[in-house]
PDB file of C-alpha atoms and ligand atoms in Angstrom:
ATOM      1  CA  MET A  20     110.884  93.439  91.525  1.00 50.00           C
ATOM      2  CA  GLU A  21     110.902  96.720  89.594  1.00 51.00           C
ATOM      3  CA  LEU A  22     114.005  97.594  87.634  1.00 53.00           C
ATOM      4  CA  LYS A  23     115.017 101.217  87.181  1.00 64.00           C
ATOM      5  CA  ILE A  24     115.204 101.094  83.418  1.00 79.00           C
ATOM      6  CA  SER A  25     112.896 102.242  80.654  1.00 85.00           C
ATOM      7  CA  ASN A  26     111.346  99.709  78.309  1.00 86.00           C
ATOM      8  CA  ASN A  27     112.819 101.699  75.414  1.00 89.00           C
ATOM      9  CA  THR A  28     116.389 101.487  76.642  1.00 90.00           C
ATOM     10  CA  ILE A  29     118.729  99.985  74.080  1.00 91.00           C
ATOM     11  CA  ILE A  30     120.961  97.361  75.662  1.00 93.00           C
ATOM     12  CA  LYS A  31     124.520  97.075  74.414  1.00 94.00           C
ATOM     13  CA  PRO A  32     126.291  93.698  74.597  1.00 97.00           C
ATOM     14  CA  PHE A  33     127.692  93.122  78.058  1.00 96.00           C
ATOM     15  CA  SER A  34     129.132  90.442  80.266  1.00 97.00           C
ATOM     16  CA  VAL A  35     129.016  90.146  84.008  1.00 97.00           C
ATOM     17  CA  GLY A  36     130.840  88.043  86.558  1.00 97.00           C
ATOM     18  CA  TRP A  37     129.208  86.230  89.418  1.00 95.00           C
ATOM     19  CA  ASP A  38     130.635  83.786  91.860  1.00 97.00           C
ATOM     20  CA  PRO A  39     128.915  80.380  92.019  1.00 96.00           C
ATOM     21  CA  ALA A  40     130.291  79.895  95.555  1.00 97.00           C
ATOM     22  CA  ASP A  41     128.375  82.800  97.096  1.00 98.00           C
ATOM     23  CA  GLY A  42     126.063  83.899  94.263  1.00 98.00           C
ATOM     24  CA  ILE A  43     127.317  87.486  94.404  1.00 98.00           C
ATOM     25  CA  MET A  44     127.148  89.304  91.062  1.00 98.00           C
ATOM     26  CA  ASP A  45     129.739  91.956  90.203  1.00 97.00           C
ATOM     27  CA  ASP A  46     128.248  95.407  89.770  1.00 95.00           C
ATOM     28  CA  PRO A  47     124.558  94.422  89.955  1.00 97.00           C
ATOM     29  CA  ASP A  48     121.817  96.958  89.190  1.00 96.00           C
ATOM     30  CA  ASN A  49     119.610  95.395  91.862  1.00 97.00           C
ATOM     31  CA  HIS A  50     120.441  93.553  95.049  1.00 98.00           C
ATOM     32  CA  ILE A  51     117.231  92.456  96.739  1.00 98.00           C
ATOM     33  CA  GLU A  52     117.370  91.238 100.336  1.00 98.00           C
ATOM     34  CA  ARG A  53     114.326  89.659 101.996  1.00 98.00           C
ATOM     35  CA  CYS A  54     114.472  89.381 105.782  1.00 98.00           C
ATOM     36  CA  LEU A  55     112.328  87.326 108.142  1.00 98.00           C
ATOM     37  CA  SER A  56     110.717  90.355 109.830  1.00 98.00           C
ATOM     38  CA  LYS A  57     108.892  91.225 106.576  1.00 97.00           C
ATOM     39  CA  LEU A  58     107.864  87.650 105.812  1.00 98.00           C
ATOM     40  CA  THR A  59     106.672  86.066 109.073  1.00 98.00           C
ATOM     41  CA  ASP A  60     103.150  85.673 107.618  1.00 96.00           C
ATOM     42  CA  MET A  61     104.477  83.548 104.780  1.00 97.00           C
ATOM     43  CA  PHE A  62     105.178  80.582 107.070  1.00 98.00           C
ATOM     44  CA  ILE A  63     102.640  78.022 108.248  1.00 98.00           C
ATOM     45  CA  ASP A  64     103.490  78.955 111.854  1.00 98.00           C
ATOM     46  CA  PRO A  65     103.839  82.772 112.071  1.00 98.00           C
ATOM     47  CA  GLY A  66     104.092  82.435 115.875  1.00 98.00           C
ATOM     48  CA  ALA A  67     107.225  80.317 115.473  1.00 98.00           C
ATOM     49  CA  ALA A  68     108.587  82.969 113.091  1.00 98.00           C
ATOM     50  CA  GLU A  69     107.986  85.707 115.699  1.00 98.00           C
ATOM     51  CA  ALA A  70     109.680  83.558 118.370  1.00 98.00           C
ATOM     52  CA  TYR A  71     112.635  82.962 116.027  1.00 98.00           C
ATOM     53  CA  LEU A  72     112.928  86.733 115.477  1.00 98.00           C
ATOM     54  CA  LYS A  73     112.962  87.398 119.220  1.00 98.00           C
ATOM     55  CA  GLU A  74     115.576  84.767 119.851  1.00 98.00           C
ATOM     56  CA  LYS A  75     117.907  85.168 116.869  1.00 97.00           C
ATOM     57  CA  GLY A  76     117.140  88.609 115.390  1.00 97.00           C
ATOM     58  CA  ASP A  77     116.232  89.507 111.832  1.00 98.00           C
ATOM     59  CA  VAL A  78     117.873  86.918 109.596  1.00 98.00           C
ATOM     60  CA  LEU A  79     118.212  87.141 105.841  1.00 98.00           C
ATOM     61  CA  LEU A  80     116.014  84.506 104.164  1.00 98.00           C
ATOM     62  CA  TYR A  81     117.011  85.116 100.559  1.00 99.00           C
ATOM     63  CA  GLU A  82     118.705  87.467  98.131  1.00 98.00           C
ATOM     64  CA  VAL A  83     118.628  88.210  94.425  1.00 98.00           C
ATOM     65  CA  TYR A  84     121.294  89.920  92.314  1.00 98.00           C
ATOM     66  CA  GLU A  85     120.387  91.110  88.853  1.00 98.00           C
ATOM     67  CA  LYS A  86     121.234  93.400  85.999  1.00 97.00           C
ATOM     68  CA  ALA A  87     118.590  95.809  84.681  1.00 96.00           C
ATOM     69  CA  ILE A  88     117.102  94.481  81.460  1.00 96.00           C
ATOM     70  CA  PRO A  89     114.073  96.137  79.822  1.00 96.00           C
ATOM     71  CA  GLN A  90     110.862  94.248  80.565  1.00 96.00           C
ATOM     72  CA  ARG A  91     109.916  93.699  76.941  1.00 95.00           C
ATOM     73  CA  ASP A  92     109.278  90.796  74.609  1.00 96.00           C
ATOM     74  CA  GLY A  93     112.488  89.389  73.111  1.00 96.00           C
ATOM     75  CA  GLU A  94     114.756  90.231  76.054  1.00 97.00           C
ATOM     76  CA  ILE A  95     115.937  87.715  78.649  1.00 98.00           C
ATOM     77  CA  GLN A  96     115.998  88.419  82.387  1.00 98.00           C
ATOM     78  CA  PHE A  97     118.592  86.602  84.443  1.00 98.00           C
ATOM     79  CA  CYS A  98     119.553  86.716  88.073  1.00 98.00           C
ATOM     80  CA  SER A  99     121.418  84.999  90.829  1.00 98.00           C
ATOM     81  CA  SER A 100     119.008  83.633  93.458  1.00 98.00           C
ATOM     82  CA  ILE A 101     120.370  82.779  96.913  1.00 98.00           C
ATOM     83  CA  THR A 102     118.144  81.122  99.521  1.00 99.00           C
ATOM     84  CA  HIS A 103     119.810  80.807 102.912  1.00 98.00           C
ATOM     85  CA  PRO A 104     119.611  77.677 105.076  1.00 98.00           C
ATOM     86  CA  GLY A 105     117.389  77.465 108.144  1.00 98.00           C
ATOM     87  CA  ARG A 106     113.937  76.500 109.397  1.00 98.00           C
ATOM     88  CA  ILE A 107     110.965  78.126 111.086  1.00 98.00           C
ATOM     89  CA  GLY A 108     109.591  75.252 113.125  1.00 98.00           C
ATOM     90  CA  GLU A 109     109.428  72.390 110.671  1.00 98.00           C
ATOM     91  CA  GLU A 110     109.282  74.618 107.582  1.00 98.00           C
ATOM     92  CA  TYR A 111     112.434  75.371 105.609  1.00 98.00           C
ATOM     93  CA  PHE A 112     113.621  78.847 104.641  1.00 98.00           C
ATOM     94  CA  MET A 113     112.242  79.659 101.197  1.00 98.00           C
ATOM     95  CA  THR A 114     111.479  82.452  98.781  1.00 98.00           C
ATOM     96  CA  LYS A 115     108.088  84.127  98.831  1.00 98.00           C
ATOM     97  CA  GLY A 116     107.238  82.676  95.429  1.00 98.00           C
ATOM     98  CA  HIS A 117     105.217  84.126  92.610  1.00 98.00           C
ATOM     99  CA  PHE A 118     103.359  83.585  89.375  1.00 98.00           C
ATOM    100  CA  HIS A 119     104.691  85.457  86.404  1.00 98.00           C
ATOM    101  CA  ALA A 120     102.478  88.447  85.603  1.00 98.00           C
ATOM    102  CA  ARG A 121     102.441  87.097  82.055  1.00 98.00           C
ATOM    103  CA  ARG A 122     101.263  83.623  83.021  1.00 98.00           C
ATOM    104  CA  ASP A 123     102.333  82.034  79.722  1.00 98.00           C
ATOM    105  CA  THR A 124     106.056  82.449  80.441  1.00 98.00           C
ATOM    106  CA  ALA A 125     108.423  79.746  81.698  1.00 98.00           C
ATOM    107  CA  GLU A 126     111.685  79.937  83.650  1.00 99.00           C
ATOM    108  CA  LEU A 127     114.855  77.876  83.896  1.00 99.00           C
ATOM    109  CA  TYR A 128     116.891  77.467  87.068  1.00 98.00           C
ATOM    110  CA  TYR A 129     120.412  76.070  87.067  1.00 98.00           C
ATOM    111  CA  CYS A 130     121.601  75.142  90.542  1.00 98.00           C
ATOM    112  CA  LEU A 131     125.230  75.773  91.445  1.00 98.00           C
ATOM    113  CA  ARG A 132     125.351  75.210  95.181  1.00 98.00           C
ATOM    114  CA  GLY A 133     123.309  73.710  97.985  1.00 98.00           C
ATOM    115  CA  ARG A 134     120.324  71.374  98.104  1.00 98.00           C
ATOM    116  CA  GLY A 135     116.649  71.987  97.904  1.00 98.00           C
ATOM    117  CA  TYR A 136     113.508  71.953  95.848  1.00 98.00           C
ATOM    118  CA  MET A 137     111.625  74.160  93.459  1.00 99.00           C
ATOM    119  CA  LEU A 138     107.954  73.996  94.415  1.00 98.00           C
ATOM    120  CA  MET A 139     105.923  74.504  91.235  1.00 98.00           C
ATOM    121  CA  GLU A 140     102.162  74.783  91.560  1.00 98.00           C
ATOM    122  CA  LYS A 141      99.338  75.639  89.174  1.00 98.00           C
ATOM    123  CA  GLU A 142      96.263  77.628  90.187  1.00 97.00           C
ATOM    124  CA  ASP A 143      94.256  74.382  90.426  1.00 96.00           C
ATOM    125  CA  GLY A 144      96.740  73.027  92.999  1.00 96.00           C
ATOM    126  CA  GLU A 145      98.526  70.562  90.719  1.00 98.00           C
ATOM    127  CA  TYR A 146     102.133  70.620  91.863  1.00 98.00           C
ATOM    128  CA  GLU A 147     105.602  69.202  91.371  1.00 98.00           C
ATOM    129  CA  LEU A 148     108.815  69.378  93.355  1.00 98.00           C
ATOM    130  CA  GLY A 149     111.937  69.831  91.227  1.00 98.00           C
ATOM    131  CA  GLU A 150     115.064  68.662  92.976  1.00 98.00           C
ATOM    132  CA  MET A 151     117.887  71.195  93.096  1.00 98.00           C
ATOM    133  CA  TYR A 152     121.536  70.392  93.609  1.00 98.00           C
ATOM    134  CA  PRO A 153     124.713  71.453  91.802  1.00 98.00           C
ATOM    135  CA  GLY A 154     124.607  70.648  88.123  1.00 96.00           C
ATOM    136  CA  ARG A 155     120.830  70.164  88.090  1.00 98.00           C
ATOM    137  CA  SER A 156     118.407  72.352  86.108  1.00 98.00           C
ATOM    138  CA  VAL A 157     114.728  72.783  86.857  1.00 99.00           C
ATOM    139  CA  TYR A 158     112.352  73.906  84.126  1.00 99.00           C
ATOM    140  CA  VAL A 159     109.383  75.825  85.505  1.00 99.00           C
ATOM    141  CA  PRO A 160     106.661  75.657  82.852  1.00 98.00           C
ATOM    142  CA  ALA A 161     104.316  78.521  82.042  1.00 98.00           C
ATOM    143  CA  PHE A 162     101.336  78.902  84.420  1.00 98.00           C
ATOM    144  CA  TYR A 163     103.184  77.500  87.462  1.00 98.00           C
ATOM    145  CA  ALA A 164     103.841  79.584  90.569  1.00 98.00           C
ATOM    146  CA  HIS A 165     107.330  78.804  91.851  1.00 98.00           C
ATOM    147  CA  ARG A 166     109.263  78.985  95.101  1.00 98.00           C
ATOM    148  CA  SER A 167     112.835  77.928  96.001  1.00 98.00           C
ATOM    149  CA  ILE A 168     113.130  75.906  99.211  1.00 99.00           C
ATOM    150  CA  ASN A 169     116.473  75.297 100.914  1.00 99.00           C
ATOM    151  CA  THR A 170     116.485  71.862 102.583  1.00 98.00           C
ATOM    152  CA  GLY A 171     120.252  71.770 103.126  1.00 98.00           C
ATOM    153  CA  ASP A 172     122.712  73.432 105.449  1.00 98.00           C
ATOM    154  CA  GLU A 173     124.435  75.803 103.033  1.00 98.00           C
ATOM    155  CA  PRO A 174     123.103  78.529 100.706  1.00 98.00           C
ATOM    156  CA  LEU A 175     121.001  77.286  97.790  1.00 99.00           C
ATOM    157  CA  ILE A 176     122.376  79.191  94.809  1.00 98.00           C
ATOM    158  CA  SER A 177     120.913  79.172  91.297  1.00 98.00           C
ATOM    159  CA  LEU A 178     121.037  81.122  88.097  1.00 98.00           C
ATOM    160  CA  ALA A 179     117.487  81.896  86.976  1.00 98.00           C
ATOM    161  CA  VAL A 180     116.629  82.846  83.384  1.00 98.00           C
ATOM    162  CA  TYR A 181     113.190  83.949  82.178  1.00 98.00           C
ATOM    163  CA  PRO A 182     111.507  86.005  79.438  1.00 98.00           C
ATOM    164  CA  GLY A 183     112.014  89.747  79.444  1.00 98.00           C
ATOM    165  CA  ASP A 184     108.347  90.629  79.856  1.00 97.00           C
ATOM    166  CA  ALA A 185     107.385  87.861  82.329  1.00 98.00           C
ATOM    167  CA  GLY A 186     107.027  90.173  85.353  1.00 97.00           C
ATOM    168  CA  HIS A 187     106.086  89.050  88.883  1.00 98.00           C
ATOM    169  CA  ASP A 188     102.664  88.557  90.443  1.00 98.00           C
ATOM    170  CA  TYR A 189     102.782  88.000  94.206  1.00 98.00           C
ATOM    171  CA  GLY A 190      99.069  88.669  94.762  1.00 96.00           C
ATOM    172  CA  SER A 191      97.559  85.241  95.387  1.00 95.00           C
ATOM    173  CA  ILE A 192     100.692  83.985  97.145  1.00 97.00           C
ATOM    174  CA  GLU A 193     100.406  86.836  99.663  1.00 96.00           C
ATOM    175  CA  THR A 194      96.701  86.353 100.274  1.00 96.00           C
ATOM    176  CA  SER A 195      96.181  82.596  99.824  1.00 97.00           C
ATOM    177  CA  GLY A 196      99.647  81.044  99.784  1.00 97.00           C
ATOM    178  CA  PHE A 197     100.650  77.888  97.976  1.00 98.00           C
ATOM    179  CA  LYS A 198      98.360  74.881  98.433  1.00 98.00           C
ATOM    180  CA  HIS A 199     101.404  72.836  99.371  1.00 98.00           C
ATOM    181  CA  VAL A 200     104.387  73.513 101.606  1.00 98.00           C
ATOM    182  CA  VAL A 201     107.588  71.580 102.238  1.00 98.00           C
ATOM    183  CA  VAL A 202     108.450  70.681 105.830  1.00 98.00           C
ATOM    184  CA  GLU A 203     110.932  68.448 107.603  1.00 98.00           C
ATOM    185  CA  ARG A 204     109.452  65.255 109.066  1.00 98.00           C
ATOM    186  CA  ASN A 205     111.639  62.510 110.543  1.00 97.00           C
ATOM    187  CA  GLY A 206     114.696  64.329 109.208  1.00 96.00           C
ATOM    188  CA  LYS A 207     113.408  64.364 105.621  1.00 98.00           C
ATOM    189  CA  PRO A 208     111.703  66.991 103.448  1.00 98.00           C
ATOM    190  CA  VAL A 209     108.068  66.182 102.628  1.00 98.00           C
ATOM    191  CA  ALA A 210     105.315  68.120 100.865  1.00 98.00           C
ATOM    192  CA  ILE A 211     102.103  68.547 102.861  1.00 98.00           C
ATOM    193  CA  GLU A 212      98.917  70.525 102.341  1.00 98.00           C
ATOM    194  CA  ASN A 213      99.243  74.084 103.594  1.00 98.00           C
ATOM    195  CA  PRO A 214      97.090  74.348 106.749  1.00 97.00           C
ATOM    196  CA  ARG A 215      96.848  78.121 106.207  1.00 97.00           C
ATOM    197  CA  TYR A 216      95.926  77.943 102.515  1.00 97.00           C
ATOM    198  CA  GLY A 217      93.421  80.677 101.672  1.00 95.00           C
ATOM    199  CA  LYS A 218      94.057  82.584 104.916  1.00 92.00           C
ATOM    200  CA  MET A 219      97.670  83.745 104.818  1.00 92.00           C
ATOM    201  CA  GLU A 220      96.825  87.378 105.680  1.00 81.00           C
TER     202      GLU A 220
HETATM  203  C1  S6P B   8     112.238  85.518  88.923  1.00 51.42           C
HETATM  204  C2  S6P B   8     112.804  84.304  89.576  1.00 51.42           C
HETATM  205  C3  S6P B   8     113.679  84.535  90.799  1.00 51.42           C
HETATM  206  C4  S6P B   8     112.906  85.025  92.035  1.00 51.42           C
HETATM  207  C5  S6P B   8     113.778  84.999  93.278  1.00 51.42           C
HETATM  208  C6  S6P B   8     113.077  85.584  94.501  1.00 51.42           C
HETATM  209  O1  S6P B   8     111.233  85.223  88.012  1.00 51.42           O
HETATM  210  O2  S6P B   8     111.813  83.341  89.811  1.00 51.42           O
HETATM  211  O3  S6P B   8     114.664  85.435  90.505  1.00 51.42           O
HETATM  212  O4  S6P B   8     112.424  86.318  91.840  1.00 51.42           O
HETATM  213  O5  S6P B   8     114.159  83.676  93.536  1.00 51.42           O
HETATM  214  O6  S6P B   8     111.839  85.029  94.722  1.00 51.42           O
HETATM  215  P1  S6P B   8     110.521  85.907  94.815  1.00 51.42           P
HETATM  216  O7  S6P B   8     109.416  84.925  94.820  1.00 51.42           O
HETATM  217  O8  S6P B   8     110.588  86.726  96.052  1.00 51.42           O
HETATM  218  O9  S6P B   8     110.495  86.788  93.580  1.00 51.42           O
HETATM  219 ZN1   ZN B   9     109.853  83.537  88.294  1.00 51.42          ZN
END
């Protein structure tokens, strides 16, 4: 998630509107859209993802709206994160997930709409699920990879706030995945071990 702004840019005070009902930010500097066709390998059943694509076309899995803030110590990044509802087989729509490039940086999510979980997982596999629903905040500690998972039937919308120089590291998520995934079993979300862990490519 590279922002088109220099690290020396001086930021003047500003305010920005965004609608908690749809997560859309007014006049964003970045609007990121992640579609299924680019992320089929992220799911535990890529074959089911390909079949979904053939049947329903290229759906939007999630979006991010953000303002450009210099990626330097002392600044605060913030964005609107929208994960759409749906499932590939038994696995819910979710974000790709990442570690922060600076591992010792935390993040706070404040959920405004929808239902779901924040999957938080350390490199050693220790993990937690933080429940997300309107009015609930999830604190993602430093050193935890994190992924939003929509277990409901409407968009899961949160405001995310994190240190200016945190950055994103998608490397091990793309190659190995998370050790745990959240799937629907008997109508309920449950965390299971990722059968493709270590061989996502
Ligand atoms: C940034 C924060 C979120 C995610 C967004 C998309 O630190 O955690 O804004 O970037 O939810 O997820 P991802 O994993 O594709 O960056
Ligand atoms: Zn993050």
